Tab-separated table of C-alpha atoms in Angstrom:
chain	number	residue	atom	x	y	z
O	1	UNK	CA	34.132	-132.238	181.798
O	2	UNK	CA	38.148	-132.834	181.903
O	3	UNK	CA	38.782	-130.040	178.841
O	4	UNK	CA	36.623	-127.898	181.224
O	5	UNK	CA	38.291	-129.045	184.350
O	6	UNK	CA	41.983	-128.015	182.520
O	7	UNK	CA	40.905	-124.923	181.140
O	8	UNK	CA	39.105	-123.733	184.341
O	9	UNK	CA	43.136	-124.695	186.331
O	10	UNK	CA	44.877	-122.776	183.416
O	11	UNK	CA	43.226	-119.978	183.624
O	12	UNK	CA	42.873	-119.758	187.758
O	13	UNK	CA	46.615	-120.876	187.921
O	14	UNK	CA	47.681	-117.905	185.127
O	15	UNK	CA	45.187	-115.405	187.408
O	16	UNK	CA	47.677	-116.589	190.798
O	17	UNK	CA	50.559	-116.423	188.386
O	18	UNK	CA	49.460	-112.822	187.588
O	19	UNK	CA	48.655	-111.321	191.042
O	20	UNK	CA	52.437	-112.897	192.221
O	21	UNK	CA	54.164	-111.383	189.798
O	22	UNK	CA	52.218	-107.961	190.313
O	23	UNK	CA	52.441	-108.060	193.846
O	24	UNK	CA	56.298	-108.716	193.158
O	25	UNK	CA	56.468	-105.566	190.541
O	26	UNK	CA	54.783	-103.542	193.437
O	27	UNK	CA	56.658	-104.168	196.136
O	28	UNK	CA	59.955	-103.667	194.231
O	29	UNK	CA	58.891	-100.228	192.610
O	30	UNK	CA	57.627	-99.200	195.984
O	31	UNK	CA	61.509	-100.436	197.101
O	32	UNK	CA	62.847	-98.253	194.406
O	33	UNK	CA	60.526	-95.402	195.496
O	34	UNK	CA	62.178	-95.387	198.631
O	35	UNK	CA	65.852	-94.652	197.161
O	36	UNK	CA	64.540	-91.672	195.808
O	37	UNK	CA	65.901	-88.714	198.076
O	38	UNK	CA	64.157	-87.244	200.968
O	39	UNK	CA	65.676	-84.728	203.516
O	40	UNK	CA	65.059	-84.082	206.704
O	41	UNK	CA	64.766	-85.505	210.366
O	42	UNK	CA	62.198	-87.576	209.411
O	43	UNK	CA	63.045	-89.151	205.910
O	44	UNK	CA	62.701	-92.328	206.726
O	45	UNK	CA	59.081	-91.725	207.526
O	46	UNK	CA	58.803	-90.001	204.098
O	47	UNK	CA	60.556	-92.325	201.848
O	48	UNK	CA	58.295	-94.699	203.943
O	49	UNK	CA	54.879	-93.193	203.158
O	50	UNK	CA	56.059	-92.520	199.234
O	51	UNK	CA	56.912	-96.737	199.052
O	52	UNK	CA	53.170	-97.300	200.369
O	53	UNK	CA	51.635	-95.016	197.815
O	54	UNK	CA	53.616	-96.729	194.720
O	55	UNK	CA	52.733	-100.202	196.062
O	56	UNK	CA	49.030	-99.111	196.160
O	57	UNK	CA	48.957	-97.622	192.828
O	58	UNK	CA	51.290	-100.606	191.211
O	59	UNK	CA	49.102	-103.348	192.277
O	60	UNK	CA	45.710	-101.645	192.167
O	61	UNK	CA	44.367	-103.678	189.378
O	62	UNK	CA	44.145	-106.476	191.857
O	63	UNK	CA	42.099	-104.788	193.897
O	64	UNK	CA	39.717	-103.558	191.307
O	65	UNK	CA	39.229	-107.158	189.840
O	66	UNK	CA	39.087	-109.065	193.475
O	67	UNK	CA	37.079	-106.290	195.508
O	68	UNK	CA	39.810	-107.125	198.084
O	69	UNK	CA	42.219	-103.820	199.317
O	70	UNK	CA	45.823	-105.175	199.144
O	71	UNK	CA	47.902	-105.062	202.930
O	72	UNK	CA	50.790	-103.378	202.507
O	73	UNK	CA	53.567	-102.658	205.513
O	74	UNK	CA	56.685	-100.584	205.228
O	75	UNK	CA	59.141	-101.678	207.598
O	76	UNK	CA	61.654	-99.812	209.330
O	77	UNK	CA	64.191	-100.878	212.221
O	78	UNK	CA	62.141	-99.748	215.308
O	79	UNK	CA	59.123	-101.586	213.616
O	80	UNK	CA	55.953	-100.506	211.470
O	81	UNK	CA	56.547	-96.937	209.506
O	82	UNK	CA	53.586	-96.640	206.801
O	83	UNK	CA	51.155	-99.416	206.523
O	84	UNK	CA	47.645	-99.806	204.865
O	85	UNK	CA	45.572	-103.216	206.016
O	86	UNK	CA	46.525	-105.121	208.989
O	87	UNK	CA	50.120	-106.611	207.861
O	88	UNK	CA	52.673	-106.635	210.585
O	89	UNK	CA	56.412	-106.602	210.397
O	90	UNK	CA	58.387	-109.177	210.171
O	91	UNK	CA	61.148	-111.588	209.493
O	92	UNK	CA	64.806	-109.678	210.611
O	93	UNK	CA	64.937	-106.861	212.143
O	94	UNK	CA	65.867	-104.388	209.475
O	95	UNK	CA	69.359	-102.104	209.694
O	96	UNK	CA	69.162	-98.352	210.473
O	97	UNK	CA	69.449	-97.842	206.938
O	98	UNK	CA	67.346	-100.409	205.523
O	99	UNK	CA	63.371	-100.493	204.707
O	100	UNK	CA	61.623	-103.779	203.787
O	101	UNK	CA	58.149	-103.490	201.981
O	102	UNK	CA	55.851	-106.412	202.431
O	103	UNK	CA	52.864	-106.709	200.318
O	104	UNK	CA	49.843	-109.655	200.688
O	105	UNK	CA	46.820	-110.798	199.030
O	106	UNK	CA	44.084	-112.494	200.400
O	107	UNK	CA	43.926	-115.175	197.379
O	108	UNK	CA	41.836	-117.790	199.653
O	109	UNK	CA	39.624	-114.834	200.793
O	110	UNK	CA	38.667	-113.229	197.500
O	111	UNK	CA	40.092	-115.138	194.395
O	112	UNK	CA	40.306	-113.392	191.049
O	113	UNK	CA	38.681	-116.796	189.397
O	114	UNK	CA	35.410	-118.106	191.195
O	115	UNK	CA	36.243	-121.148	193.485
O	116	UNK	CA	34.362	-123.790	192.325
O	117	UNK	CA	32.698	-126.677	194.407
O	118	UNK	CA	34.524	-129.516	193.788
O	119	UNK	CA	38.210	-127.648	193.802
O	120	UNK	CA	39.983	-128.008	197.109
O	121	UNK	CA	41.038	-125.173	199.129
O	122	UNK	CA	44.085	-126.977	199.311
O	123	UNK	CA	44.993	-126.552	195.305
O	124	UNK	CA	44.519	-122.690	195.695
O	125	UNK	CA	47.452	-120.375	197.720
O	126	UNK	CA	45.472	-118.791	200.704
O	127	UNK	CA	47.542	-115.570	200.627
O	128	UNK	CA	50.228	-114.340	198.077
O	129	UNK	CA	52.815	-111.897	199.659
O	130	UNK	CA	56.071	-110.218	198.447
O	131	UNK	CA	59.028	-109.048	200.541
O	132	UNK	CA	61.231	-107.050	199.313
O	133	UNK	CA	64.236	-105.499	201.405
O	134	UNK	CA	66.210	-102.107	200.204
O	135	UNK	CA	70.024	-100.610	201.552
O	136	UNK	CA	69.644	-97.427	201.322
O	137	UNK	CA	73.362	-96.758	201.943
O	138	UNK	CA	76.134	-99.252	201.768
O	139	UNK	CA	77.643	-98.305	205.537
O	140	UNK	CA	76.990	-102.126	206.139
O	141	UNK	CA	79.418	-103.648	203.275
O	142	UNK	CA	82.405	-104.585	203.668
């Protein structure tokens, strides 16, 4: 019962490991995305919406496994500019020129490994989230 009891923690604890570090991959990329150029009036907006889609498509695998869709929000400064799920902003108010993605998981909700009876909620993460922040001009250094 122990050597199950270890190997059942190894693997669940690799799984969390896993889904951080992909939600972290995601939300970067999706930062990247954003540097990309976009013209216009409304490029914020655009870069905005392209961020969202490489988040989604980055961390998908998570969603596939867990049956769970990932919420992802795309920050801007006057507040919420592409979202998917029900993630609001927050944290600092970003710059004009700045965009924060934030991703989450549900962990508690819809774990990759099935909970089992006698493991504690407590010993499992409830959510996993990433926040990532992008400049997209230096204006603001000094």
């Amino acid at each position: 019962m122990a050597l199950f009891f270890v190997l059942y923690l190894g693997v669940t604890y690799g799984l969390i490991m896993m889904a951080q570090q992909s939600l972290n991959l995601a939300a970067h990329d999706g930062a990247r995305k954003a540097l990309q150029w976009q013209g216009g009036a409304n490029h914020m907006q655009l870069r905005a919406n392209e961020a969202l889609a490489t988040v989604q498509a980055h961390a998908d695998w998570i969603r596939d496994v867990s049956g769970a869709p990932l919420d992802v929000v795309v920050c801007g400064k006057d507040g919420r500019l592409s979202s998917a799920g029900d993630l609001t902003c927050s944290g600092e108010t970003p710059a004009s020129d700045e965009l924060v993605v934030l991703v989450r998981y549900r962990y508690g909700a819809h774990p990759l490994a099935p909970k089992l009876a006698f493991i504690a909620d407590a010993l499992l993460p409830a959510t996993l989230t990433a926040r990532v922040p992008v400049r997209l001009s230096d204006l603001g250094a000094s």
